[in-house]
Amino acid sequence: MSLRGFAASLIEFLAVRLELVSVEARDEALRLGELLLYGAIAIVLLSLGLTFLAVLLTVLLWDTHRLLALAVFSAIFLTLGAVAFVAARARLNQGSRLWGASLAELERDKERLRS
């Protein structure tokens, strides 16, 4: 095998790997964008729904148990917020699978070169 052939193969190899990395980065950016959009929409709509439900039930109980209704809804909202915070923190600590396929391909390439 000539030096030029080896250099051409190496350049082609690197080009394929870089293309794979760029595809993975683009896919991850699109996934994160969708996740943020759907998450924001869900948060806004669920917040509005829960707020109107809390107001409705508080108004219904205004003459008899208004403080109890307000205390219960405050506790529910604070608990749900704490649960969401803990879930978000756990997901953040899990990390990302970004570059996973590229690293796996590089490992396979290393094994092929060794044998």
mmCIF file of C-alpha atoms in Angstrom:
data_model
loop_
_atom_site.group_PDB
_atom_site.id
_atom_site.type_symbol
_atom_site.label_atom_id
_atom_site.label_comp_id
_atom_site.label_asym_id
_atom_site.label_seq_id
_atom_site.Cartn_x
_atom_site.Cartn_y
_atom_site.Cartn_z
ATOM 1 C CA MET A 1 0.000 0.000 0.000
ATOM 2 C CA SER A 2 1.465 3.346 -0.994
ATOM 3 C CA LEU A 3 1.708 6.390 1.223
ATOM 4 C CA ARG A 4 -0.697 8.307 -1.022
ATOM 5 C CA GLY A 5 -3.251 5.523 -0.854
ATOM 6 C CA PHE A 6 -2.949 5.436 2.908
ATOM 7 C CA ALA A 7 -3.324 9.230 3.147
ATOM 8 C CA ALA A 8 -6.375 9.164 0.869
ATOM 9 C CA SER A 9 -7.954 6.398 2.954
ATOM 10 C CA LEU A 10 -7.220 8.299 6.153
ATOM 11 C CA ILE A 11 -8.756 11.500 4.800
ATOM 12 C CA GLU A 12 -11.836 9.621 3.603
ATOM 13 C CA PHE A 13 -12.109 7.917 6.983
ATOM 14 C CA LEU A 14 -11.929 11.239 8.825
ATOM 15 C CA ALA A 15 -14.445 12.841 6.470
ATOM 16 C CA VAL A 16 -16.985 10.084 7.120
ATOM 17 C CA ARG A 17 -16.484 10.343 10.864
ATOM 18 C CA LEU A 18 -16.836 14.136 10.835
ATOM 19 C CA GLU A 19 -20.009 13.863 8.785
ATOM 20 C CA LEU A 20 -21.422 11.430 11.337
ATOM 21 C CA VAL A 21 -20.560 13.850 14.147
ATOM 22 C CA SER A 22 -22.258 16.738 12.346
ATOM 23 C CA VAL A 23 -25.398 14.676 11.706
ATOM 24 C CA GLU A 24 -25.545 13.697 15.371
ATOM 25 C CA ALA A 25 -25.096 17.323 16.468
ATOM 26 C CA ARG A 26 -27.869 18.502 14.154
ATOM 27 C CA ASP A 27 -30.228 15.751 15.332
ATOM 28 C CA GLU A 28 -29.517 16.560 18.967
ATOM 29 C CA ALA A 29 -30.129 20.285 18.378
ATOM 30 C CA LEU A 30 -33.468 19.537 16.689
ATOM 31 C CA ARG A 31 -34.477 17.177 19.484
ATOM 32 C CA LEU A 32 -33.638 19.730 22.143
ATOM 33 C CA GLY A 33 -35.526 22.454 20.252
ATOM 34 C CA GLU A 34 -38.634 20.274 20.032
ATOM 35 C CA LEU A 35 -38.314 19.328 23.665
ATOM 36 C CA LEU A 36 -38.110 22.967 24.731
ATOM 37 C CA LEU A 37 -41.054 23.985 22.557
ATOM 38 C CA TYR A 38 -43.355 21.178 23.690
ATOM 39 C CA GLY A 39 -42.244 21.609 27.281
ATOM 40 C CA ALA A 40 -42.989 25.338 27.250
ATOM 41 C CA ILE A 41 -46.414 24.787 25.688
ATOM 42 C CA ALA A 42 -47.235 22.067 28.212
ATOM 43 C CA ILE A 43 -46.130 24.187 31.154
ATOM 44 C CA VAL A 44 -48.190 27.187 30.065
ATOM 45 C CA LEU A 45 -51.353 25.208 29.334
ATOM 46 C CA LEU A 46 -51.147 23.040 32.446
ATOM 47 C CA SER A 47 -50.465 26.086 34.603
ATOM 48 C CA LEU A 48 -53.484 27.889 33.184
ATOM 49 C CA GLY A 49 -55.681 24.822 33.644
ATOM 50 C CA LEU A 50 -54.598 24.268 37.231
ATOM 51 C CA THR A 51 -54.971 27.948 38.052
ATOM 52 C CA PHE A 52 -58.514 28.107 36.700
ATOM 53 C CA LEU A 53 -59.420 24.882 38.488
ATOM 54 C CA ALA A 54 -58.071 26.254 41.764
ATOM 55 C CA VAL A 55 -59.979 29.522 41.308
ATOM 56 C CA LEU A 56 -63.181 27.644 40.414
ATOM 57 C CA LEU A 57 -63.041 25.387 43.448
ATOM 58 C CA THR A 58 -62.060 28.251 45.764
ATOM 59 C CA VAL A 59 -65.014 30.310 44.556
ATOM 60 C CA LEU A 60 -67.323 27.298 45.024
ATOM 61 C CA LEU A 61 -66.107 26.889 48.610
ATOM 62 C CA TRP A 62 -65.863 30.630 49.370
ATOM 63 C CA ASP A 63 -68.692 30.761 51.905
ATOM 64 C CA THR A 64 -67.722 27.662 53.875
ATOM 65 C CA HIS A 65 -64.062 26.615 53.513
ATOM 66 C CA ARG A 66 -62.171 29.283 51.584
ATOM 67 C CA LEU A 67 -58.986 29.102 53.707
ATOM 68 C CA LEU A 68 -58.920 25.314 53.504
ATOM 69 C CA ALA A 69 -59.316 25.435 49.710
ATOM 70 C CA LEU A 70 -56.511 27.980 49.361
ATOM 71 C CA ALA A 71 -54.231 25.974 51.680
ATOM 72 C CA VAL A 72 -54.883 22.711 49.815
ATOM 73 C CA PHE A 73 -54.213 24.266 46.408
ATOM 74 C CA SER A 74 -51.063 25.966 47.675
ATOM 75 C CA ALA A 75 -49.783 22.648 49.022
ATOM 76 C CA ILE A 76 -50.631 20.833 45.783
ATOM 77 C CA PHE A 77 -48.916 23.431 43.593
ATOM 78 C CA LEU A 78 -45.811 23.567 45.782
ATOM 79 C CA THR A 79 -45.568 19.761 45.872
ATOM 80 C CA LEU A 80 -45.952 19.448 42.101
ATOM 81 C CA GLY A 81 -43.329 22.152 41.599
ATOM 82 C CA ALA A 82 -40.898 20.351 43.902
ATOM 83 C CA VAL A 83 -41.494 17.029 42.124
ATOM 84 C CA ALA A 84 -40.900 18.680 38.733
ATOM 85 C CA PHE A 85 -37.698 20.273 40.028
ATOM 86 C CA VAL A 86 -36.367 16.951 41.325
ATOM 87 C CA ALA A 87 -37.253 15.206 38.043
ATOM 88 C CA ALA A 88 -35.550 17.928 35.988
ATOM 89 C CA ARG A 89 -32.442 17.760 38.144
ATOM 90 C CA ALA A 90 -32.301 13.964 37.847
ATOM 91 C CA ARG A 91 -32.654 14.197 34.054
ATOM 92 C CA LEU A 92 -29.916 16.820 33.913
ATOM 93 C CA ASN A 93 -27.581 14.562 35.897
ATOM 94 C CA GLN A 94 -28.189 11.659 33.472
ATOM 95 C CA GLY A 95 -26.310 13.450 30.739
ATOM 96 C CA SER A 96 -26.751 13.305 27.010
ATOM 97 C CA ARG A 97 -26.197 10.638 24.387
ATOM 98 C CA LEU A 98 -24.568 13.193 22.102
ATOM 99 C CA TRP A 99 -21.694 11.705 20.103
ATOM 100 C CA GLY A 100 -22.679 8.171 21.181
ATOM 101 C CA ALA A 101 -22.750 6.711 17.672
ATOM 102 C CA SER A 102 -19.512 8.457 16.736
ATOM 103 C CA LEU A 103 -17.703 7.104 19.781
ATOM 104 C CA ALA A 104 -19.041 3.612 19.103
ATOM 105 C CA GLU A 105 -17.834 3.787 15.493
ATOM 106 C CA LEU A 106 -14.401 4.972 16.607
ATOM 107 C CA GLU A 107 -14.191 2.057 19.057
ATOM 108 C CA ARG A 108 -15.053 -0.390 16.261
ATOM 109 C CA ASP A 109 -12.438 1.246 14.045
ATOM 110 C CA LYS A 110 -9.817 0.904 16.785
ATOM 111 C CA GLU A 111 -10.648 -2.779 17.186
ATOM 112 C CA ARG A 112 -10.418 -3.364 13.428
ATOM 113 C CA LEU A 113 -7.045 -1.634 13.266
ATOM 114 C CA ARG A 114 -5.691 -3.719 16.148
ATOM 115 C CA SER A 115 -6.621 -7.046 14.577
#
